[in-house]
């Protein structure tokens, strides 16, 4: 199945809706039945039928089919956020007394879910540096049920060898879940490497327009039926039909956006790597990345995230740089049509030292490259770097 077929047509049965080219937004919360027997059938198979929109909705279903096909998955469930998709995927596997191994630097709310929230329900978690498979192996316990991966992560882009971790887990009957938000389904296919579940913050590249918060969970039908019967229906953190409809529109241009963003990002990366006021550029594609060989093997291409470490000893200079940017909007999140800058120092109170300890480094500024011309973005960075 070619990519443009998935993005333009898959899951869209236009004969059912008057040949309408744009799919209908089925805003209904409930679906009625002609007789009791039909309603009973729906109750018996809520996963496959239409009864109530917390379970299934025709507009959301079109999106599920497309995202599943993009990931090479049998099925996909959509959620009201990436965090909800991760929570559902994780909770499906765990009871009190179980143990989880997670990469050391996951998305902050993945860490909070595992450590703070599930910790209250008797689940133990170990965070390990994911760059060596042996570190995962060393952390396994009798009750380890799940390994949580994020490759690459979205700030400093550490990666895991997904095939090797999947093989380790499969041999012991441990499930694996991988956050694939950075790479998008176009640039990395964790399921094909043996991972059980893939999570996306669809808020990022899949939607791509900074107007929807959404999540996706992809995997086998058997596994997703477990998720559906468990946290999907019980927690009810679903994607609304309207947001699904917007996401369908965002998804139409996924391929062209990613291609364009990858090209621009290469140019911006080369510019920043050569700049004397940038101490280091973090990116899976950066020439100084110690995991460059893994990037080349595991990723098919680049996305638009880069994190720069500014060559300065003071937070005030980082602030001057960020405040001077005009084409990069300063905010959280990433993956939209517009370029963004996220200064790590904004998370900390004023007066925090540049290196407060541990891995934290307030000289880091993450850039999300959008659809602007590379020359425009480079000119903006040039004038802001001059203020350092
Ligand atoms: C944003 C993000 C999430 C959470 O997604 P939301 O849609 O904001 O809930 C999860 N993982 C990564 C890597 C993210 O960047």
Coordinates of C-alpha atoms and ligand atoms in Angstrom, one line a residue:
X1 CA 0.0 0.0 0.0
X2 CA 1.6 3.3 -1.0
X3 CA 1.7 6.2 1.4
X4 CA -0.5 8.5 -0.7
X5 CA -3.2 5.9 -0.8
X6 CA -3.2 5.6 3.0
X7 CA -3.3 9.4 3.4
X8 CA -5.8 10.2 0.7
X9 CA -8.2 7.2 0.6
X10 CA -7.7 4.3 3.1
X11 CA -10.7 3.9 5.4
X12 CA -12.9 6.3 3.4
X13 CA -15.9 4.6 1.9
X14 CA -17.2 7.6 -0.1
X15 CA -20.1 5.6 -1.6
X16 CA -21.6 5.5 2.0
X17 CA -21.7 9.3 2.2
X18 CA -23.0 10.7 -1.1
X19 CA -19.5 10.7 -2.7
X20 CA -18.4 13.4 -0.4
X21 CA -14.7 13.9 -0.8
X22 CA -14.0 15.1 2.7
X23 CA -15.2 12.5 5.2
X24 CA -18.3 13.3 7.3
X25 CA -17.9 14.5 10.9
X26 CA -20.2 12.0 12.8
X27 CA -20.8 14.1 15.9
X28 CA -23.3 11.6 17.3
X29 CA -22.7 10.2 20.8
X30 CA -25.0 7.2 20.3
X31 CA -26.1 4.9 17.5
X32 CA -29.6 3.5 17.4
X33 CA -30.8 -0.1 16.5
X34 CA -33.8 -1.4 14.6
X35 CA -34.5 -4.2 17.0
X36 CA -33.3 -5.8 20.3
X37 CA -31.3 -8.5 18.5
X38 CA -29.2 -5.9 16.7
X39 CA -28.6 -4.0 19.9
X40 CA -27.6 -7.3 21.7
X41 CA -25.1 -7.9 18.9
X42 CA -23.6 -4.5 19.4
X43 CA -23.2 -5.1 23.2
X44 CA -21.5 -8.4 22.4
X45 CA -18.9 -6.7 20.3
X46 CA -18.5 -3.1 21.3
X47 CA -14.9 -3.1 19.8
X48 CA -16.3 -3.8 16.4
X49 CA -19.7 -2.2 16.4
X50 CA -21.2 1.3 16.8
X51 CA -23.1 1.7 20.1
X52 CA -21.6 4.7 22.0
X53 CA -18.9 7.1 20.9
X54 CA -16.7 6.4 24.0
X55 CA -16.2 3.1 22.3
X56 CA -16.4 3.5 18.5
X57 CA -17.2 6.4 16.2
X58 CA -17.1 6.3 12.4
X59 CA -15.0 9.5 12.0
X60 CA -12.5 8.3 14.6
X61 CA -12.4 4.9 12.9
X62 CA -11.2 6.4 9.6
X63 CA -8.3 7.9 11.4
X64 CA -7.6 4.6 13.3
X65 CA -7.3 2.8 10.0
X66 CA -5.0 5.3 8.5
X67 CA -2.6 5.5 11.6
X68 CA -2.6 1.7 11.9
X69 CA -1.6 1.4 8.2
X70 CA 1.1 4.0 8.6
X71 CA 2.6 2.1 11.5
X72 CA 2.2 -1.3 9.8
X73 CA -0.1 -2.3 12.7
X74 CA -3.2 -4.5 12.7
X75 CA -5.1 -1.8 14.6
X76 CA -4.9 1.5 16.4
X77 CA -6.8 3.2 19.1
X78 CA -7.0 7.0 19.3
X79 CA -6.9 9.0 22.6
X80 CA -7.5 12.5 23.7
X81 CA -3.8 13.0 24.2
X82 CA -0.5 11.2 23.8
X83 CA -0.2 11.0 27.5
X84 CA -3.6 9.1 27.6
X85 CA -2.4 6.7 24.9
X86 CA 0.8 5.9 26.9
X87 CA -1.2 5.5 30.2
X88 CA -3.6 3.1 28.5
X89 CA -0.8 1.1 26.9
X90 CA 1.1 0.8 30.1
X91 CA -1.8 0.1 32.5
X92 CA -3.2 -2.7 30.4
X93 CA -0.2 -4.8 31.4
X94 CA 0.2 -4.1 35.1
X95 CA -1.2 -5.2 38.5
X96 CA 0.1 -4.3 42.0
X97 CA 3.5 -5.9 42.6
X98 CA 4.6 -5.7 39.0
X99 CA 7.8 -4.1 37.8
X100 CA 8.5 -1.9 34.8
X101 CA 11.8 -0.9 33.2
X102 CA 11.8 2.5 31.5
X103 CA 14.5 4.5 29.7
X104 CA 16.2 7.1 31.8
X105 CA 14.9 10.2 30.1
X106 CA 11.4 9.6 28.9
X107 CA 8.8 12.4 28.2
X108 CA 8.2 14.0 31.6
X109 CA 4.6 12.8 32.0
X110 CA 5.6 9.2 31.1
X111 CA 8.0 9.4 34.0
X112 CA 5.3 10.9 36.3
X113 CA 2.9 8.1 35.2
X114 CA 5.2 5.3 36.0
X115 CA 6.9 6.7 39.1
X116 CA 4.3 8.9 40.8
X117 CA 0.9 7.6 39.7
X118 CA 1.4 3.9 39.2
X119 CA 3.8 3.9 42.2
X120 CA 0.8 4.6 44.4
X121 CA -0.9 1.4 43.1
X122 CA 2.0 -0.8 43.9
X123 CA 3.9 -0.8 40.6
X124 CA 7.7 -0.5 40.8
X125 CA 9.8 1.1 38.1
X126 CA 13.5 1.2 37.3
X127 CA 14.9 3.9 35.0
X128 CA 17.9 2.7 32.9
X129 CA 20.2 4.3 30.4
X130 CA 18.9 2.8 27.2
X131 CA 21.9 3.0 25.1
X132 CA 23.1 -0.6 25.9
X133 CA 20.8 -3.6 25.8
X134 CA 22.8 -5.0 28.7
X135 CA 21.4 -2.2 31.0
X136 CA 17.9 -3.4 30.3
X137 CA 18.9 -7.0 31.0
X138 CA 20.6 -6.1 34.3
X139 CA 17.4 -4.2 35.5
X140 CA 15.0 -7.1 34.9
X141 CA 13.3 -8.7 37.9
X142 CA 11.1 -11.7 38.4
X143 CA 8.0 -9.5 38.2
X144 CA 9.1 -7.3 35.2
X145 CA 6.1 -7.2 32.9
X146 CA 6.9 -4.2 30.6
X147 CA 9.7 -2.2 29.1
X148 CA 8.9 1.4 28.2
X149 CA 11.0 2.9 25.4
X150 CA 11.2 6.3 23.7
X151 CA 13.6 6.4 20.7
X152 CA 14.7 9.0 20.1
X153 CA 13.5 11.1 23.0
X154 CA 12.5 14.7 22.3
X155 CA 15.1 16.8 24.0
X156 CA 18.5 15.1 23.6
X157 CA 17.5 12.3 21.3
X158 CA 19.0 9.2 23.0
X159 CA 18.0 6.1 21.2
X160 CA 17.6 2.4 22.0
X161 CA 18.4 -0.6 19.7
X162 CA 14.7 -1.5 19.3
X163 CA 15.2 -4.9 17.7
X164 CA 17.7 -6.0 20.4
X165 CA 15.5 -4.8 23.3
X166 CA 12.4 -6.5 21.7
X167 CA 14.3 -9.8 21.3
X168 CA 15.4 -9.6 25.0
X169 CA 11.8 -8.9 26.1
X170 CA 10.2 -11.5 23.9
X171 CA 12.5 -14.3 25.2
X172 CA 11.2 -13.6 28.7
X173 CA 7.5 -12.9 27.9
X174 CA 7.9 -9.2 28.7
X175 CA 5.9 -6.7 26.7
X176 CA 7.4 -3.6 25.1
X177 CA 6.0 -0.2 24.3
X178 CA 7.8 2.5 22.3
X179 CA 7.0 6.2 22.0
X180 CA 7.6 6.9 18.3
X181 CA 6.4 10.6 18.3
X182 CA 9.8 12.0 17.2
X183 CA 10.3 9.7 14.2
X184 CA 6.6 9.6 13.0
X185 CA 5.5 6.3 11.2
X186 CA 7.3 7.6 8.1
X187 CA 10.8 7.4 9.6
X188 CA 10.7 4.5 12.0
X189 CA 8.6 1.3 12.4
X190 CA 9.1 -0.2 15.9
X191 CA 6.5 -2.9 15.3
X192 CA 8.5 -4.3 12.4
X193 CA 11.4 -4.6 14.8
X194 CA 9.4 -6.7 17.3
X195 CA 8.0 -4.0 19.6
X196 CA 4.5 -4.8 20.9
X197 CA 2.9 -1.3 21.1
X198 CA 3.7 2.0 19.5
X199 CA 2.6 5.3 21.1
X200 CA 2.3 8.7 19.3
X201 CA 1.6 12.1 20.6
X202 CA -0.6 12.8 17.5
X203 CA -0.5 16.4 18.8
X204 CA 2.9 16.7 17.1
X205 CA 3.7 15.7 13.5
X206 CA 0.6 13.6 12.8
X207 CA -1.7 16.5 13.2
X208 CA 1.0 19.1 12.4
X209 CA -1.1 22.2 12.8
X210 CA -0.9 23.0 16.6
X211 CA -4.7 22.9 16.9
X212 CA -5.4 19.4 18.3
X213 CA -4.2 17.4 21.3
X214 CA -4.4 13.7 20.5
X215 CA -2.7 10.3 21.0
X216 CA -2.5 7.0 19.2
X217 CA -1.7 3.5 20.3
X218 CA -0.9 0.9 17.6
X219 CA -0.3 -2.8 17.8
X220 CA -2.0 -6.2 17.2
X221 CA -5.8 -6.5 17.3
X222 CA -5.5 -9.0 20.2
X223 CA -3.5 -6.5 22.3
X224 CA -5.6 -3.5 21.4
X225 CA -8.8 -5.5 22.4
X226 CA -7.2 -5.8 25.8
X227 CA -6.6 -2.1 25.9
X228 CA -10.1 -1.4 24.7
X229 CA -11.7 -3.6 27.4
X230 CA -9.4 -2.1 30.1
X231 CA -8.3 1.5 30.3
X232 CA -9.7 2.7 27.0
X233 CA -13.3 2.2 28.0
X234 CA -12.8 2.6 31.8
X235 CA -10.8 5.8 31.7
X236 CA -12.6 7.2 28.7
X237 CA -9.8 9.5 27.5
X238 CA -11.1 9.4 24.0
X239 CA -10.5 11.6 21.0
X240 CA -13.6 13.6 20.1
X241 CA -15.0 13.1 16.5
X242 CA -14.3 16.8 15.8
X243 CA -10.6 16.5 16.8
X244 CA -10.4 13.3 14.7
X245 CA -11.8 15.2 11.7
X246 CA -9.2 17.9 12.1
X247 CA -6.5 15.3 12.5
X248 CA -7.6 13.6 9.3
X249 CA -7.1 16.9 7.5
X250 CA -3.7 17.4 9.1
X251 CA -2.6 13.9 8.1
X252 CA -3.3 14.5 4.4
X253 CA 0.0 16.5 4.2
X254 CA 2.1 14.4 6.6
X255 CA 4.4 13.2 3.8
X256 CA 5.0 16.6 2.2
X257 CA 5.5 18.3 5.6
X258 CA 8.0 15.7 6.8
X259 CA 9.9 15.9 3.5
X260 CA 10.1 19.6 3.6
X261 CA 10.9 19.8 7.3
X262 CA 13.7 17.2 6.9
X263 CA 15.3 19.2 4.1
X264 CA 15.2 22.5 6.1
X265 CA 16.4 20.8 9.2
X266 CA 19.5 19.5 7.5
X267 CA 20.3 23.1 6.4
X268 CA 19.7 24.6 9.8
X269 CA 21.7 21.7 11.5
X270 CA 24.7 22.4 9.2
X271 CA 24.5 26.1 10.0
X272 CA 24.3 25.6 13.7
X273 CA 27.1 22.9 13.8
X274 CA 29.5 25.5 12.3
X275 CA 28.5 28.4 14.5
X276 CA 31.1 29.3 17.2
X277 CA 28.4 30.4 19.7
X278 CA 26.8 27.0 19.6
X279 CA 28.7 24.5 21.8
X280 CA 26.8 21.5 20.7
X281 CA 23.9 20.5 18.5
X282 CA 21.8 17.5 19.7
X283 CA 20.0 15.7 16.9
X284 CA 19.9 12.0 15.8
X285 CA 21.7 13.3 12.6
X286 CA 24.3 15.6 14.4
X287 CA 27.8 14.7 13.4
X288 CA 28.9 14.5 17.1
X289 CA 26.1 12.1 18.0
X290 CA 27.7 9.0 19.5
X291 CA 24.7 7.0 18.3
X292 CA 25.0 8.2 14.6
X293 CA 25.4 4.6 13.4
X294 CA 22.2 3.5 15.2
X295 CA 20.4 6.6 13.7
X296 CA 21.4 5.5 10.2
X297 CA 20.3 1.9 10.8
X298 CA 17.1 2.5 12.6
X299 CA 15.7 5.8 11.3
X300 CA 14.8 6.3 7.7
X301 CA 15.1 10.0 8.0
X302 CA 15.1 13.1 10.2
X303 CA 12.3 15.1 11.8
X304 CA 12.5 18.8 12.6
X305 CA 13.8 18.8 16.2
X306 CA 17.2 20.1 17.1
X307 CA 18.5 21.1 20.6
X308 CA 21.3 23.5 20.8
X309 CA 23.6 24.1 23.7
X310 CA 24.6 27.7 23.6
X311 CA 28.3 28.6 24.3
X312 CA 27.7 30.8 27.3
X313 CA 28.2 30.6 31.0
X314 CA 25.1 32.6 32.0
X315 CA 21.3 32.0 31.9
X316 CA 20.8 35.7 31.1
X317 CA 22.6 35.2 27.7
X318 CA 20.3 32.2 26.9
X319 CA 17.3 34.5 27.7
X320 CA 18.7 37.3 25.4
X321 CA 19.0 34.8 22.6
X322 CA 15.5 33.4 23.0
X323 CA 13.9 36.8 23.5
X324 CA 15.6 38.0 20.3
X325 CA 14.0 35.3 18.1
X326 CA 11.2 36.6 15.9
X327 CA 10.4 33.8 13.5
X328 CA 10.6 31.0 16.1
X329 CA 7.7 31.3 18.4
X330 CA 8.7 30.6 22.0
X331 CA 6.6 27.8 23.6
X332 CA 6.3 24.1 24.5
X333 CA 5.4 21.3 22.1
X334 CA 6.6 20.8 18.6
X335 CA 5.8 19.2 15.2
X336 CA 3.6 21.9 13.7
X337 CA 3.9 24.0 10.6
X338 CA 5.5 26.9 12.5
X339 CA 9.0 26.9 13.9
X340 CA 9.3 27.0 17.7
X341 CA 11.9 27.5 20.4
X342 CA 11.7 25.9 23.8
X343 CA 14.2 27.3 26.4
X344 CA 14.9 24.7 29.1
X345 CA 15.6 27.6 31.5
X346 CA 12.0 28.7 31.3
X347 CA 11.0 25.7 33.4
X348 CA 13.3 26.8 36.3
X349 CA 12.9 29.8 38.6
X350 CA 15.0 32.9 38.0
X351 CA 18.4 32.7 39.6
X352 CA 18.9 29.0 38.9
X353 CA 22.5 28.3 37.9
X354 CA 23.3 27.3 34.3
X355 CA 24.1 23.8 35.4
X356 CA 22.0 23.1 38.5
X357 CA 23.3 19.5 38.8
X358 CA 22.6 16.1 37.2
X359 CA 22.0 16.1 33.5
X360 CA 20.1 19.4 33.6
X361 CA 21.6 22.1 31.5
X362 CA 19.9 25.5 31.2
X363 CA 22.0 26.4 28.1
X364 CA 19.8 24.0 26.1
X365 CA 17.2 25.5 23.7
X366 CA 15.1 23.1 21.6
X367 CA 14.1 24.2 18.1
X368 CA 11.2 22.7 16.2
X369 CA 11.7 23.4 12.5
X370 CA 8.5 24.2 10.6
X371 CA 7.6 25.0 7.0
X372 CA 9.4 28.3 6.6
X373 CA 12.3 28.8 4.2
X374 CA 15.6 27.7 5.7
X375 CA 17.1 31.1 4.8
X376 CA 14.5 32.9 6.9
X377 CA 15.1 30.6 9.9
X378 CA 18.9 30.9 9.6
X379 CA 18.7 34.7 9.4
X380 CA 16.6 34.7 12.6
X381 CA 19.1 32.5 14.4
X382 CA 22.0 34.6 13.2
X383 CA 20.7 37.8 14.6
X384 CA 19.7 36.1 17.9
X385 CA 23.1 34.4 18.3
X386 CA 24.7 37.9 17.9
X387 CA 23.0 38.9 21.1
X388 CA 24.5 36.1 23.1
Ligands
LIG1 C1 4.2 15.7 23.7 C2 4.7 14.3 24.0 C3 4.0 13.3 24.6 C4 2.6 13.6 25.2 O1 1.7 13.9 24.2 P1 0.4 14.9 24.5 O2 -0.3 14.8 23.2 O3 0.9 16.2 24.8 O4 -0.3 14.2 25.6 C5 4.5 12.1 24.7 N1 5.7 11.8 24.3 C6 6.5 12.7 23.6 C7 7.8 12.3 23.2 C8 6.0 14.0 23.5 O5 6.8 14.9 22.9

